[in-house]
C-alpha positions as YAML, in Angstrom:
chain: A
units: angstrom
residues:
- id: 1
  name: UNK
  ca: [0.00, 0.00, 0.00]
- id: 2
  name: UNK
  ca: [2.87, 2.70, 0.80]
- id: 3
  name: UNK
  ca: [4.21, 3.65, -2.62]
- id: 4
  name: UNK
  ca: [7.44, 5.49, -1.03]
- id: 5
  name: UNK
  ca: [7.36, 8.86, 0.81]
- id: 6
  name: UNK
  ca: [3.71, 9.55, -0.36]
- id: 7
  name: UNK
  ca: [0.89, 7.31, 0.67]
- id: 8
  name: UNK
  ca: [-2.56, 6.99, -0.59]
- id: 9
  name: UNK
  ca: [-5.22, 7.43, 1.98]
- id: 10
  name: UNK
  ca: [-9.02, 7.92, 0.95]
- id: 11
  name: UNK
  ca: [-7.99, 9.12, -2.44]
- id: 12
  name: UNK
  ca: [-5.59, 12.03, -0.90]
- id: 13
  name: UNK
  ca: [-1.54, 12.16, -1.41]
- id: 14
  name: UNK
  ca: [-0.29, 12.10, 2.02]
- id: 15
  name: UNK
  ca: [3.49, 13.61, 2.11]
- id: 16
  name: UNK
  ca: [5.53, 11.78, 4.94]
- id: 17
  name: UNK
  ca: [8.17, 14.20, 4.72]
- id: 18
  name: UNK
  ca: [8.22, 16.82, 7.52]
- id: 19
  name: UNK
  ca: [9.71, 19.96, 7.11]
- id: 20
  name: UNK
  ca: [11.07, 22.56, 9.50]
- id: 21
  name: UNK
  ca: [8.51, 25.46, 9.85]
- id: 22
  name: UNK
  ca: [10.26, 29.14, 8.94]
- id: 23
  name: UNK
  ca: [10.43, 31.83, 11.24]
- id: 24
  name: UNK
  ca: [8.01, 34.23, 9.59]
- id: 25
  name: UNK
  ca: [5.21, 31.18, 10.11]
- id: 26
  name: UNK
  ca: [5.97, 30.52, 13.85]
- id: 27
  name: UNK
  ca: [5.88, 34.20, 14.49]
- id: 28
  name: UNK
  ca: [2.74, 34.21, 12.43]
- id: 29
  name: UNK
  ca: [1.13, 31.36, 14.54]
- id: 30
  name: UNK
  ca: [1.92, 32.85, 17.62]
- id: 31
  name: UNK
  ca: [0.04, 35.91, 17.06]
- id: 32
  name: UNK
  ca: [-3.14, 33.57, 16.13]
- id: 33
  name: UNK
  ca: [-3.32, 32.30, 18.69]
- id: 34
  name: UNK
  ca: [-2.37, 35.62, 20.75]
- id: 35
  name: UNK
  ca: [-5.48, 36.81, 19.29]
- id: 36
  name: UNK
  ca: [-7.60, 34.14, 19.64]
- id: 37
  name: UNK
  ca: [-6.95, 33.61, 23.48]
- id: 38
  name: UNK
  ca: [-7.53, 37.62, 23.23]
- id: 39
  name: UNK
  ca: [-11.05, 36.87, 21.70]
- id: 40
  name: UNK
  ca: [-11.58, 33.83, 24.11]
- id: 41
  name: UNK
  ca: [-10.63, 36.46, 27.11]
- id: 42
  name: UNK
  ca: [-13.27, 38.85, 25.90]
- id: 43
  name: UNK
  ca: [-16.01, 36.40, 25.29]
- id: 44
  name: UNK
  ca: [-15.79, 35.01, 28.54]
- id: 45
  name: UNK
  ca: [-15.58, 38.48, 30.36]
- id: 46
  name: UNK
  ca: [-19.17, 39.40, 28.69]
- id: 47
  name: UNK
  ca: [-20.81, 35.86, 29.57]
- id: 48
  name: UNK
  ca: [-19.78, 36.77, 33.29]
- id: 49
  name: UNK
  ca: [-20.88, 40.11, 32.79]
- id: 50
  name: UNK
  ca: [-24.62, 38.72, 31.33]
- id: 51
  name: UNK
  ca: [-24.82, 36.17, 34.56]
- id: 52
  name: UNK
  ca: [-24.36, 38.69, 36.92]
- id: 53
  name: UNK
  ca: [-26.89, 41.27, 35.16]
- id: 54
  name: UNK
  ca: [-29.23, 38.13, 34.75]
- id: 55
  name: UNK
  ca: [-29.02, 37.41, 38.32]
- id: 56
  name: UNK
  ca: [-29.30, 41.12, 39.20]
- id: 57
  name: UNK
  ca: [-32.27, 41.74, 37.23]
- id: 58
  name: UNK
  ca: [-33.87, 38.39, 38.43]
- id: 59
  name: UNK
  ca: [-33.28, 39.39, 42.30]
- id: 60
  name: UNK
  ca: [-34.71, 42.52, 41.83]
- id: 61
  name: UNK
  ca: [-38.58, 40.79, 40.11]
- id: 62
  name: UNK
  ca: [-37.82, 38.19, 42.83]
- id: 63
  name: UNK
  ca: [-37.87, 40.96, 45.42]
- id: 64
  name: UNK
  ca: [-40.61, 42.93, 43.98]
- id: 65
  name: UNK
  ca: [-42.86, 40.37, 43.64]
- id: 66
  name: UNK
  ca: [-42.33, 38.84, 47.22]
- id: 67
  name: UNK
  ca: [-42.74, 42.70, 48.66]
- id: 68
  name: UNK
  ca: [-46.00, 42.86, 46.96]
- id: 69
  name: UNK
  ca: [-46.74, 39.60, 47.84]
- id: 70
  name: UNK
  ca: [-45.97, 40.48, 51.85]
- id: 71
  name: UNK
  ca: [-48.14, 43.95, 51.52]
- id: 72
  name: UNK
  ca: [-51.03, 42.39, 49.80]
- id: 73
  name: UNK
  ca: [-50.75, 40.01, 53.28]
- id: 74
  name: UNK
  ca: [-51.30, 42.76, 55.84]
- id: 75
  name: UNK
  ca: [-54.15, 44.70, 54.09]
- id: 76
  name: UNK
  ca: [-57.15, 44.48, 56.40]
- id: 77
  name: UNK
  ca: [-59.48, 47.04, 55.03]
- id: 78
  name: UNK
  ca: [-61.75, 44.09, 53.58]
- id: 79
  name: UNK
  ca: [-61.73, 42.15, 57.00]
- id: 80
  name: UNK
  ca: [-63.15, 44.93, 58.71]
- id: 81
  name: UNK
  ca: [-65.98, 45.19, 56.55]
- id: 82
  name: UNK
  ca: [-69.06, 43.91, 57.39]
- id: 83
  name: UNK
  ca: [-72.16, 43.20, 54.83]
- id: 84
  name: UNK
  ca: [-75.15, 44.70, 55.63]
- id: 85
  name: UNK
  ca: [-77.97, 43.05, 57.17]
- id: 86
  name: UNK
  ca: [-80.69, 42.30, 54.82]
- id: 87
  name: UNK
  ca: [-84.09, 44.11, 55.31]
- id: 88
  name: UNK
  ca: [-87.31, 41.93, 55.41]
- id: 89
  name: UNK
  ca: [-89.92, 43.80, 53.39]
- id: 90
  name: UNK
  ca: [-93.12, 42.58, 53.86]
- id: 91
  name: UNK
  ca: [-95.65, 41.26, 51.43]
- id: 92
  name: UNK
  ca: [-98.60, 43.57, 50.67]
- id: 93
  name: UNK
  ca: [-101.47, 41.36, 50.34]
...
């Protein structure tokens, strides 16, 4: 199956031989990846930043809805009030 330095895999040439990489292409890789851990760094910071404004925002409905829920509680104007006696009227025969 090999057929010297080249092999043929899934219809693709395959060079065996490895070659040194030049300076220009290191330096080149490094700032890839400089800039991708950059965008990684910065992607990361605004997911933190959107959990703690979720969680923020979420307290504060959580808070105003218990507060509400806690006033609504101690109103007593409607236990105070008492229905009126029905008046019997009569039949006129």
């Amino acid at each position: 199956m090999s057929s010297g330095p080249e092999q043929q895999q899934h219809g693709l040439k395959i060079d065996d031989t490895t070659r040194k990489l030049k300076k220009s292409e290191i330096d080149f890789m490094r700032l890839i990846e400089q800039q991708n851990l950059q965008r990684v760094q910065k992607l990361q910071r605004q997911r933190r930043n959107s959990k703690i404004t979720a969680l923020a925002l979420g307290g504060t409905v959580l808070g105003i809805y218990l507060y509400s829920m806690y006033s609504v509680k101690q109103e007593r104007f409607l236990d105070d009030f008492e229905e009126p006696l029905k008046v019997e009227v009569p039949d006129k025969q």
